[in-house]
CSV table of N, CA and C in Angstrom, one decimal:
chain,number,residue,atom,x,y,z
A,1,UNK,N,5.4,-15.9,29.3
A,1,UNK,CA,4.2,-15.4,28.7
A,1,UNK,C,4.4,-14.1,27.9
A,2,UNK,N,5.6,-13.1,28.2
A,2,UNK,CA,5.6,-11.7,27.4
A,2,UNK,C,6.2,-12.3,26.4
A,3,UNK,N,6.8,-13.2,26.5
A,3,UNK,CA,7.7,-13.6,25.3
A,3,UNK,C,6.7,-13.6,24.1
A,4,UNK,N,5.7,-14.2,25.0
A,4,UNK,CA,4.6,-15.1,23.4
A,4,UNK,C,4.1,-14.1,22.9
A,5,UNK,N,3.5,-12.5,23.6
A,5,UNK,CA,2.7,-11.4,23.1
A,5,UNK,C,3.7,-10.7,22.6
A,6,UNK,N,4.9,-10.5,22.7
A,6,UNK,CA,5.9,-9.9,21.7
A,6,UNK,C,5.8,-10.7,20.7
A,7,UNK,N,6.2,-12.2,20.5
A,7,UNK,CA,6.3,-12.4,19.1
A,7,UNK,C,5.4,-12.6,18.3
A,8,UNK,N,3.7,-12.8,19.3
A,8,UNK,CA,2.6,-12.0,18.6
A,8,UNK,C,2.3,-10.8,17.8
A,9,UNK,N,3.2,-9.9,18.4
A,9,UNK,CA,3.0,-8.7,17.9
A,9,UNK,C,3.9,-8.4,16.7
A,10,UNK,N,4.9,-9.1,16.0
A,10,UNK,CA,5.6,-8.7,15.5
A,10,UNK,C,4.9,-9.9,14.1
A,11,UNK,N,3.9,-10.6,14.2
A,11,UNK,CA,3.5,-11.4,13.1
A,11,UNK,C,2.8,-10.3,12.4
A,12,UNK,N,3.6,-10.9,10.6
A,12,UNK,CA,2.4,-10.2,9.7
A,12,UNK,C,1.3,-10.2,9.9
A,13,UNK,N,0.7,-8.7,8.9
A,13,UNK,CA,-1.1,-9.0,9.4
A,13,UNK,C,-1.0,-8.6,7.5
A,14,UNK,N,-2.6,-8.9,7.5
A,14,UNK,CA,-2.9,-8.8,6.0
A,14,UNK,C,-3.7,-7.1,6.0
A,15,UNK,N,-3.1,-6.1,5.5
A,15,UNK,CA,-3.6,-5.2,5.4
A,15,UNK,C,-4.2,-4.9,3.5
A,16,UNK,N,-5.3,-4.8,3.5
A,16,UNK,CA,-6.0,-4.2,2.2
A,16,UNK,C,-5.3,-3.0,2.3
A,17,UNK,N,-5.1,-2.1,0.7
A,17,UNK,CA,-4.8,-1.1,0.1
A,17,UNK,C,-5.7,-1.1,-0.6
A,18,UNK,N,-6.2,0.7,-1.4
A,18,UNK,CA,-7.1,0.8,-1.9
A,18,UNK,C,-6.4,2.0,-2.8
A,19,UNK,N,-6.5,2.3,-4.2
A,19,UNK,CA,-6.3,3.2,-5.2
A,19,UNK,C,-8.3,3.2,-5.6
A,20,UNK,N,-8.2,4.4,-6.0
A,20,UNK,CA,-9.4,4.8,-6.2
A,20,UNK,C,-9.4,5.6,-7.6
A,21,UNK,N,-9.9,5.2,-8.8
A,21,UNK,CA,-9.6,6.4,-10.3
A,21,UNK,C,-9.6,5.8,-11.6
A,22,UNK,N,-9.6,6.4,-12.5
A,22,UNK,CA,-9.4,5.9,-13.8
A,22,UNK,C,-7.9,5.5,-14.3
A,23,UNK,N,-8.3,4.0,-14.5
A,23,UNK,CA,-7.0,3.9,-15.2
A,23,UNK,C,-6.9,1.9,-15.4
A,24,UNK,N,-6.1,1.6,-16.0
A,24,UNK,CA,-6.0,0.2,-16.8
A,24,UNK,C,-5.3,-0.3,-15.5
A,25,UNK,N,-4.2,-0.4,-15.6
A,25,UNK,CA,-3.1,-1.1,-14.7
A,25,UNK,C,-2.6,-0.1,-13.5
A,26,UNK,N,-2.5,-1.0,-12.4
A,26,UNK,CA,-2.2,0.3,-10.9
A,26,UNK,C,-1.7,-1.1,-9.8
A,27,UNK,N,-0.2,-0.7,-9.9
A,27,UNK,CA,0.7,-1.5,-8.8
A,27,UNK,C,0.5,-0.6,-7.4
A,28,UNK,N,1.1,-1.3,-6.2
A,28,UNK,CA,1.5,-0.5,-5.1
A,28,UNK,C,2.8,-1.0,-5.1
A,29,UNK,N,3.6,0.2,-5.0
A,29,UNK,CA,5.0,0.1,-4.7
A,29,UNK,C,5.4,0.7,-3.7
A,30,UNK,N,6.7,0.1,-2.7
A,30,UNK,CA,6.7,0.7,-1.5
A,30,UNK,C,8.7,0.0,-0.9
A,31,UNK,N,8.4,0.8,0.7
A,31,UNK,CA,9.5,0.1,1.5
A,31,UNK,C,9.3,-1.1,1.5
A,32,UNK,N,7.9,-1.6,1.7
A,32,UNK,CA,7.7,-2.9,2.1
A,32,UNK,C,8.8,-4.0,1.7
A,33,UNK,N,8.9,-4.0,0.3
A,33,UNK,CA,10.1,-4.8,-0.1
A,33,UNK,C,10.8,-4.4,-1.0
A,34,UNK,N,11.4,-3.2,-0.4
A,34,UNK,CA,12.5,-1.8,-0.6
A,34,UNK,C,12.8,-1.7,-2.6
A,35,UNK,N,11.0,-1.0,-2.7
A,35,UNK,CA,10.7,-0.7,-3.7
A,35,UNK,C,10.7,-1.6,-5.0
A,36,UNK,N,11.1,-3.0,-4.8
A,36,UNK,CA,11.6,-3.7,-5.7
A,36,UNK,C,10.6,-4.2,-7.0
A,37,UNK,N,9.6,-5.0,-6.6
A,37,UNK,CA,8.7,-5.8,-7.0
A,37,UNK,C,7.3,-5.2,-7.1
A,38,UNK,N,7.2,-4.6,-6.0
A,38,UNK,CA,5.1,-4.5,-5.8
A,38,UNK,C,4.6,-5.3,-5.8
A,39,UNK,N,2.9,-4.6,-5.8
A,39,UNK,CA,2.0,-6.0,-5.9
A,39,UNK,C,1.1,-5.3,-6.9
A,40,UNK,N,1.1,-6.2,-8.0
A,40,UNK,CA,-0.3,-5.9,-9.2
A,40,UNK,C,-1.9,-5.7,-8.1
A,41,UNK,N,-2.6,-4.6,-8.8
A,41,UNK,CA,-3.9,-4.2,-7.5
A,41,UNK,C,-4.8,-4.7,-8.5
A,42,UNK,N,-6.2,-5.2,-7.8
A,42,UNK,CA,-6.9,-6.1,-8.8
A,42,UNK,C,-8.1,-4.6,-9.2
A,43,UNK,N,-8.7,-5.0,-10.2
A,43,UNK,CA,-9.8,-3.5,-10.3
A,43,UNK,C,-11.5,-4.4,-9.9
A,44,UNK,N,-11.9,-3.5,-9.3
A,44,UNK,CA,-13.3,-3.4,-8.9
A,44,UNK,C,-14.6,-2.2,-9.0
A,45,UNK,N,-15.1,-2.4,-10.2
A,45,UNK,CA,-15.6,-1.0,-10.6
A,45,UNK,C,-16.7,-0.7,-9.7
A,46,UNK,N,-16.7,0.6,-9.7
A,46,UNK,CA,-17.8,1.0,-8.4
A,46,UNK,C,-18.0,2.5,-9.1
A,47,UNK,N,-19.1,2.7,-9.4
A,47,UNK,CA,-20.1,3.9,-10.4
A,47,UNK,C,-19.3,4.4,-11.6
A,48,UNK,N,-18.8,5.6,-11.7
A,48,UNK,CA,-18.0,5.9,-12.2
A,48,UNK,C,-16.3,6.0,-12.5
A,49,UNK,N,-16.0,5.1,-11.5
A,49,UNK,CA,-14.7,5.3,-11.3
A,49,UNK,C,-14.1,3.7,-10.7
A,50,UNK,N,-13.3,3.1,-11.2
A,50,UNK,CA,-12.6,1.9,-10.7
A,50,UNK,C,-12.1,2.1,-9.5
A,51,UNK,N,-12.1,0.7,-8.5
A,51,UNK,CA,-11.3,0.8,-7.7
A,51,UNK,C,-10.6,-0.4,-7.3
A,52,UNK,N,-9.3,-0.3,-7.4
A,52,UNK,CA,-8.0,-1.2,-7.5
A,52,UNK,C,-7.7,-1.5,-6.0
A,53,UNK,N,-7.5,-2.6,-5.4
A,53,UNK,CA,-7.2,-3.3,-4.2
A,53,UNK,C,-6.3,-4.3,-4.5
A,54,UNK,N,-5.6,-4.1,-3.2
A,54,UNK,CA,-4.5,-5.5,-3.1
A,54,UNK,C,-4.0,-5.7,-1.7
A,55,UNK,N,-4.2,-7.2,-1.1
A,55,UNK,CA,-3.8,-7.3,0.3
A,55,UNK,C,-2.3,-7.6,0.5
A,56,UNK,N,-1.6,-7.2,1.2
A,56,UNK,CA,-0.1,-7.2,1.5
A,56,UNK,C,-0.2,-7.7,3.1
A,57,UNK,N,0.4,-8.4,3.3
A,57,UNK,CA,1.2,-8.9,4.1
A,57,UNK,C,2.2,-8.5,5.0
A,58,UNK,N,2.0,-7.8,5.9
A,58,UNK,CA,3.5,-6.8,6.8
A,58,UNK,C,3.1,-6.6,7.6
A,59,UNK,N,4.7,-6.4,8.5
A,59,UNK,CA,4.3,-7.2,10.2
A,59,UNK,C,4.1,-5.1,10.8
A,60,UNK,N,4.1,-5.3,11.7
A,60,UNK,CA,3.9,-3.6,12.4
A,60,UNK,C,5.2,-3.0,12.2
A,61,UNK,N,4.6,-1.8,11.8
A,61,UNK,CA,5.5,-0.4,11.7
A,61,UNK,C,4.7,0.4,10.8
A,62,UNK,N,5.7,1.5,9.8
A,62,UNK,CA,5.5,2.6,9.0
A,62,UNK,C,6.0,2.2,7.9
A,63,UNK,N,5.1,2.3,6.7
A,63,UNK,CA,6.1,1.8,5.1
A,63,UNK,C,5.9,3.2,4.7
A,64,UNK,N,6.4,3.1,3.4
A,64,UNK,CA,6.3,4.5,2.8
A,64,UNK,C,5.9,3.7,1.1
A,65,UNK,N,4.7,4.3,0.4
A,65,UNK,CA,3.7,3.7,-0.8
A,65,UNK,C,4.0,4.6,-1.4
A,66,UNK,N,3.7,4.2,-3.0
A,66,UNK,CA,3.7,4.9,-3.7
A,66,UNK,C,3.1,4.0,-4.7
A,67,UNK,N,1.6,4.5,-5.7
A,67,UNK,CA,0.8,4.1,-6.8
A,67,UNK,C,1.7,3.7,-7.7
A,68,UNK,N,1.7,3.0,-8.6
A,68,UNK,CA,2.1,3.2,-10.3
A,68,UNK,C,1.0,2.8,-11.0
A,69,UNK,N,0.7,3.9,-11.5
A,69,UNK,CA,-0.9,4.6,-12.0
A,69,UNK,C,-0.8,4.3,-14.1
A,70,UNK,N,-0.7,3.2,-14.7
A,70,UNK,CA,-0.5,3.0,-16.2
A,70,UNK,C,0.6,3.6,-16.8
A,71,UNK,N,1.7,3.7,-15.6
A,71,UNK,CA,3.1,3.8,-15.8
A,71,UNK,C,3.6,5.2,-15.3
A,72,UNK,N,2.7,5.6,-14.5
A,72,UNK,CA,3.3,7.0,-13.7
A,72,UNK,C,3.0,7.0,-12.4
A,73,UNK,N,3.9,7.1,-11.7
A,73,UNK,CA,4.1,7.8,-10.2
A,73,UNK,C,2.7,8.3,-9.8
A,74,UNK,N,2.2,8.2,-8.8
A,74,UNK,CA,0.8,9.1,-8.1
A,74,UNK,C,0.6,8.5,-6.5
A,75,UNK,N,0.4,9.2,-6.5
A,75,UNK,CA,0.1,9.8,-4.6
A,75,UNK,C,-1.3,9.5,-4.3
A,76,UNK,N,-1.8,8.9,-3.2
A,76,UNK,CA,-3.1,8.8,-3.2
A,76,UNK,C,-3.8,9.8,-2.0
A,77,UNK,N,-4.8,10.6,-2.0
A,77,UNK,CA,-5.4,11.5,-1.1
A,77,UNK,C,-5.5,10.5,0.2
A,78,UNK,N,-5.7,9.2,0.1
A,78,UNK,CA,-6.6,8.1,1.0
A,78,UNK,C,-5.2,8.4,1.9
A,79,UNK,N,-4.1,8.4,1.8
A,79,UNK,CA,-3.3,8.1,2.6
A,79,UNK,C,-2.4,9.4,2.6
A,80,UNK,N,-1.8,10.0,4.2
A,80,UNK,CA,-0.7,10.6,4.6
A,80,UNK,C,0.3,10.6,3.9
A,81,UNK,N,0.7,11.9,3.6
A,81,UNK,CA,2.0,11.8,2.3
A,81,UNK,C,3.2,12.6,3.4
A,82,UNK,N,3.9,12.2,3.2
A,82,UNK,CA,5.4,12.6,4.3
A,82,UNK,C,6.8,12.7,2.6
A,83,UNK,N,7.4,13.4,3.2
A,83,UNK,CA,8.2,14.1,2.6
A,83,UNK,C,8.4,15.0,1.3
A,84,UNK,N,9.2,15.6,0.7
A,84,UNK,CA,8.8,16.8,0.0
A,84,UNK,C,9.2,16.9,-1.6
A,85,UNK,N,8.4,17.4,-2.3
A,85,UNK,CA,8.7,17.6,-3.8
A,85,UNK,C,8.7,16.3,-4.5
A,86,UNK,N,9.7,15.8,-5.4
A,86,UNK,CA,10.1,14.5,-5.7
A,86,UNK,C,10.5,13.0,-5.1
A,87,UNK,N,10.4,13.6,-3.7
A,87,UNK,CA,10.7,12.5,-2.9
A,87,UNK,C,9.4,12.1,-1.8
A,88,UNK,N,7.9,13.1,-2.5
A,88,UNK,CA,6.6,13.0,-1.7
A,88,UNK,C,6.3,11.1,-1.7
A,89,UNK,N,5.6,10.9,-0.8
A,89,UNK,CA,5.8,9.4,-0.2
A,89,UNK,C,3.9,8.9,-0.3
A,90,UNK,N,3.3,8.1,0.0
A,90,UNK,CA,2.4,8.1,1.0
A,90,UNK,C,2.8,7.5,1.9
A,91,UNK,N,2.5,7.2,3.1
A,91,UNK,CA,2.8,6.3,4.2
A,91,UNK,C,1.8,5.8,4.8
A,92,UNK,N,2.0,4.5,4.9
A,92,UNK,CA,1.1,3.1,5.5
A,92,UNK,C,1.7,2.9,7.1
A,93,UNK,N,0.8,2.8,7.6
A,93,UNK,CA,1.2,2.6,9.1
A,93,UNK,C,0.6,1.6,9.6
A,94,UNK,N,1.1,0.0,10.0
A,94,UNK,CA,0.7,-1.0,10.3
A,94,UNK,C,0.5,-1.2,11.6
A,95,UNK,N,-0.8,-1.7,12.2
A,95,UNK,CA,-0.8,-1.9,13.7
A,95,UNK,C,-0.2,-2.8,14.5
């Protein structure tokens, strides 16, 4: 029976991400699949300002995110940023 709640625990879950701001096109890029691909974020406008969502798929731990905001790099406030200068991160923490 631990067997089964371990490999329960280790099943993907579907976590929403959220970018919040002006802009056309906004990937999430990350560790999740060691920066390669991403996932295109859909837009949902809400008053003045769009907001881009996309559900990802990933089993528990710590990723490390990063926006691509209409072809530039950005950091989002919503989320914990870990490490320094050019190598600033956000990080996603999966339960």
């Amino acid at each position: 029976m631990a067997q089964i709640k371990d490999i329960e625990s280790l099943r993907p879950r579907e976590i929403t991400v959220h970018w919040v701001g002006m802009a056309e096109n906004v990937q999430i890029m990350g560790s999740f699949d060691g920066w390669s691909h991403g996932e295109a974020m859909s837009r949902e406008y809400s008053g003045d300002y769009a907001r881009f969502s996309a559900t990802l798929r990933l089993r528990p731990g710590s990723y490390e995110i990063k926006f691509l905001v209409d072809g530039e790099w950005k950091l989002s406030s919503e989320y914990p940023i870990t490490g320094e200068g050019l190598t600033q991160n956000n990080k996603l923490v999966v339960q």
